[in-house]
Amino acid sequence: MPWYITSSNIIKLYVGIAFISTPCSIKQVGLYGAAIGFSYVVGVNIFCIYLLLKARNRFKRDRIIDIGDLADKLYGGCWGPLMSILLVLTNSIFLVCYIMFFGTQTD
């Protein structure tokens, strides 16, 4: 899989739904609640990046291109296709969220 597909997924996740839903979230929970929630999300993201870097360093000599290859290495051969299915499902849910947001904004 080319590197630009992974890069576009990362950009979509970091830029896409987070920036779209931020004003509504702050309106619902207030500024302090949003700051707490933002801190939690940043903490989880940093921890996940730490785990990915740790896995990358562990498998430096192996060819791992995407998260499906990493799942194959860690859990066995059947997890690569299951991880791909999971990625398609989560990307579909993000697409549904985009459509719902733009639909409500045009009303």
PDB file of C-alpha atoms in Angstrom:
ATOM      1  CA  MET A   1       0.000   0.000   0.000  1.00  0.00           C
ATOM      2  CA  PRO A   2       1.443   3.404  -0.865  1.00  0.00           C
ATOM      3  CA  TRP A   3       2.477   5.800   1.864  1.00  0.00           C
ATOM      4  CA  TYR A   4       0.097   8.536   0.698  1.00  0.00           C
ATOM      5  CA  ILE A   5      -2.998   6.474   1.568  1.00  0.00           C
ATOM      6  CA  THR A   6      -1.832   6.205   5.174  1.00  0.00           C
ATOM      7  CA  SER A   7      -0.978   9.907   5.215  1.00  0.00           C
ATOM      8  CA  SER A   8      -4.410  10.869   3.917  1.00  0.00           C
ATOM      9  CA  ASN A   9      -6.080   8.739   6.597  1.00  0.00           C
ATOM     10  CA  ILE A  10      -4.053  10.430   9.323  1.00  0.00           C
ATOM     11  CA  ILE A  11      -4.849  13.893   7.985  1.00  0.00           C
ATOM     12  CA  LYS A  12      -8.533  13.013   7.706  1.00  0.00           C
ATOM     13  CA  LEU A  13      -8.672  11.781  11.285  1.00  0.00           C
ATOM     14  CA  TYR A  14      -6.766  14.681  12.828  1.00  0.00           C
ATOM     15  CA  VAL A  15      -8.221  17.500  10.776  1.00  0.00           C
ATOM     16  CA  GLY A  16     -11.607  16.252   9.633  1.00  0.00           C
ATOM     17  CA  ILE A  17     -14.159  15.355  12.258  1.00  0.00           C
ATOM     18  CA  ALA A  18     -12.359  17.042  15.162  1.00  0.00           C
ATOM     19  CA  PHE A  19     -12.496  20.536  13.681  1.00  0.00           C
ATOM     20  CA  ILE A  20     -16.009  20.054  12.397  1.00  0.00           C
ATOM     21  CA  SER A  21     -17.465  19.070  15.761  1.00  0.00           C
ATOM     22  CA  THR A  22     -15.440  21.342  18.079  1.00  0.00           C
ATOM     23  CA  PRO A  23     -17.772  24.387  18.253  1.00  0.00           C
ATOM     24  CA  CYS A  24     -20.846  22.259  18.938  1.00  0.00           C
ATOM     25  CA  SER A  25     -19.006  20.265  21.600  1.00  0.00           C
ATOM     26  CA  ILE A  26     -17.849  23.398  23.404  1.00  0.00           C
ATOM     27  CA  LYS A  27     -21.396  24.738  23.281  1.00  0.00           C
ATOM     28  CA  GLN A  28     -22.741  21.543  24.879  1.00  0.00           C
ATOM     29  CA  VAL A  29     -20.207  21.002  27.688  1.00  0.00           C
ATOM     30  CA  GLY A  30     -18.732  24.445  28.273  1.00  0.00           C
ATOM     31  CA  LEU A  31     -15.182  25.667  28.103  1.00  0.00           C
ATOM     32  CA  TYR A  32     -13.872  23.735  31.129  1.00  0.00           C
ATOM     33  CA  GLY A  33     -15.492  20.481  30.071  1.00  0.00           C
ATOM     34  CA  ALA A  34     -14.078  20.900  26.580  1.00  0.00           C
ATOM     35  CA  ALA A  35     -10.595  21.540  28.018  1.00  0.00           C
ATOM     36  CA  ILE A  36     -10.820  18.350  30.098  1.00  0.00           C
ATOM     37  CA  GLY A  37     -12.074  16.352  27.118  1.00  0.00           C
ATOM     38  CA  PHE A  38      -9.391  17.811  24.867  1.00  0.00           C
ATOM     39  CA  SER A  39      -6.691  16.931  27.409  1.00  0.00           C
ATOM     40  CA  TYR A  40      -8.002  13.359  27.595  1.00  0.00           C
ATOM     41  CA  VAL A  41      -8.000  12.976  23.805  1.00  0.00           C
ATOM     42  CA  VAL A  42      -4.485  14.415  23.519  1.00  0.00           C
ATOM     43  CA  GLY A  43      -3.290  11.999  26.210  1.00  0.00           C
ATOM     44  CA  VAL A  44      -4.817   9.007  24.451  1.00  0.00           C
ATOM     45  CA  ASN A  45      -3.323  10.104  21.111  1.00  0.00           C
ATOM     46  CA  ILE A  46       0.148  10.499  22.612  1.00  0.00           C
ATOM     47  CA  PHE A  47      -0.090   7.069  24.226  1.00  0.00           C
ATOM     48  CA  CYS A  48      -1.217   5.476  20.932  1.00  0.00           C
ATOM     49  CA  ILE A  49       1.642   7.122  19.047  1.00  0.00           C
ATOM     50  CA  TYR A  50       4.020   5.846  21.716  1.00  0.00           C
ATOM     51  CA  LEU A  51       2.706   2.303  21.218  1.00  0.00           C
ATOM     52  CA  LEU A  52       3.055   2.573  17.435  1.00  0.00           C
ATOM     53  CA  LEU A  53       6.635   3.815  17.726  1.00  0.00           C
ATOM     54  CA  LYS A  54       7.447   1.039  20.173  1.00  0.00           C
ATOM     55  CA  ALA A  55       6.017  -1.546  17.745  1.00  0.00           C
ATOM     56  CA  ARG A  56       7.946   0.019  14.869  1.00  0.00           C
ATOM     57  CA  ASN A  57      11.180  -0.217  16.794  1.00  0.00           C
ATOM     58  CA  ARG A  58      10.475  -3.826  17.728  1.00  0.00           C
ATOM     59  CA  PHE A  59       9.949  -4.880  14.095  1.00  0.00           C
ATOM     60  CA  LYS A  60      12.601  -2.729  12.386  1.00  0.00           C
ATOM     61  CA  ARG A  61      13.912  -5.576  10.241  1.00  0.00           C
ATOM     62  CA  ASP A  62      10.476  -6.699   9.032  1.00  0.00           C
ATOM     63  CA  ARG A  63       8.566  -5.031   6.229  1.00  0.00           C
ATOM     64  CA  ILE A  64       5.473  -3.499   7.817  1.00  0.00           C
ATOM     65  CA  ILE A  65       3.597  -1.030   5.645  1.00  0.00           C
ATOM     66  CA  ASP A  66       0.263  -0.541   7.377  1.00  0.00           C
ATOM     67  CA  ILE A  67      -1.616  -1.456  10.517  1.00  0.00           C
ATOM     68  CA  GLY A  68      -2.839  -4.704   8.924  1.00  0.00           C
ATOM     69  CA  ASP A  69       0.739  -5.911   8.501  1.00  0.00           C
ATOM     70  CA  LEU A  70       1.450  -5.043  12.115  1.00  0.00           C
ATOM     71  CA  ALA A  71      -1.629  -6.989  13.246  1.00  0.00           C
ATOM     72  CA  ASP A  72      -0.403  -9.975  11.213  1.00  0.00           C
ATOM     73  CA  LYS A  73       2.962  -9.849  12.976  1.00  0.00           C
ATOM     74  CA  LEU A  74       1.510  -9.437  16.443  1.00  0.00           C
ATOM     75  CA  TYR A  75      -1.539 -11.708  16.399  1.00  0.00           C
ATOM     76  CA  GLY A  76      -1.215 -14.066  13.427  1.00  0.00           C
ATOM     77  CA  GLY A  77      -2.189 -14.285   9.778  1.00  0.00           C
ATOM     78  CA  CYS A  78      -5.966 -13.867  10.004  1.00  0.00           C
ATOM     79  CA  TRP A  79      -5.855 -10.440  11.665  1.00  0.00           C
ATOM     80  CA  GLY A  80      -4.633  -8.477   8.619  1.00  0.00           C
ATOM     81  CA  PRO A  81      -7.887  -8.816   6.648  1.00  0.00           C
ATOM     82  CA  LEU A  82      -9.937  -8.256   9.811  1.00  0.00           C
ATOM     83  CA  MET A  83      -8.008  -5.059  10.492  1.00  0.00           C
ATOM     84  CA  SER A  84      -8.652  -3.913   6.915  1.00  0.00           C
ATOM     85  CA  ILE A  85     -12.371  -4.544   7.387  1.00  0.00           C
ATOM     86  CA  LEU A  86     -12.266  -2.583  10.645  1.00  0.00           C
ATOM     87  CA  LEU A  87     -10.552   0.333   8.903  1.00  0.00           C
ATOM     88  CA  VAL A  88     -13.179   0.345   6.133  1.00  0.00           C
ATOM     89  CA  LEU A  89     -15.960   0.356   8.747  1.00  0.00           C
ATOM     90  CA  THR A  90     -14.453   3.208  10.764  1.00  0.00           C
ATOM     91  CA  ASN A  91     -13.808   5.261   7.616  1.00  0.00           C
ATOM     92  CA  SER A  92     -17.426   4.646   6.579  1.00  0.00           C
ATOM     93  CA  ILE A  93     -18.614   5.924   9.954  1.00  0.00           C
ATOM     94  CA  PHE A  94     -16.494   9.066   9.516  1.00  0.00           C
ATOM     95  CA  LEU A  95     -18.062   9.547   6.088  1.00  0.00           C
ATOM     96  CA  VAL A  96     -21.546   9.232   7.586  1.00  0.00           C
ATOM     97  CA  CYS A  97     -20.603  11.832  10.227  1.00  0.00           C
ATOM     98  CA  TYR A  98     -19.398  14.224   7.517  1.00  0.00           C
ATOM     99  CA  ILE A  99     -22.621  13.774   5.555  1.00  0.00           C
ATOM    100  CA  MET A 100     -24.772  14.328   8.655  1.00  0.00           C
ATOM    101  CA  PHE A 101     -22.825  17.450   9.612  1.00  0.00           C
ATOM    102  CA  PHE A 102     -22.974  19.012   6.158  1.00  0.00           C
ATOM    103  CA  GLY A 103     -26.647  18.046   5.852  1.00  0.00           C
ATOM    104  CA  THR A 104     -27.559  19.785   9.106  1.00  0.00           C
ATOM    105  CA  GLN A 105     -25.459  22.828   8.233  1.00  0.00           C
ATOM    106  CA  THR A 106     -27.188  23.315   4.885  1.00  0.00           C
ATOM    107  CA  ASP A 107     -30.602  23.243   6.587  1.00  0.00           C
TER     108      ASP A 107
END
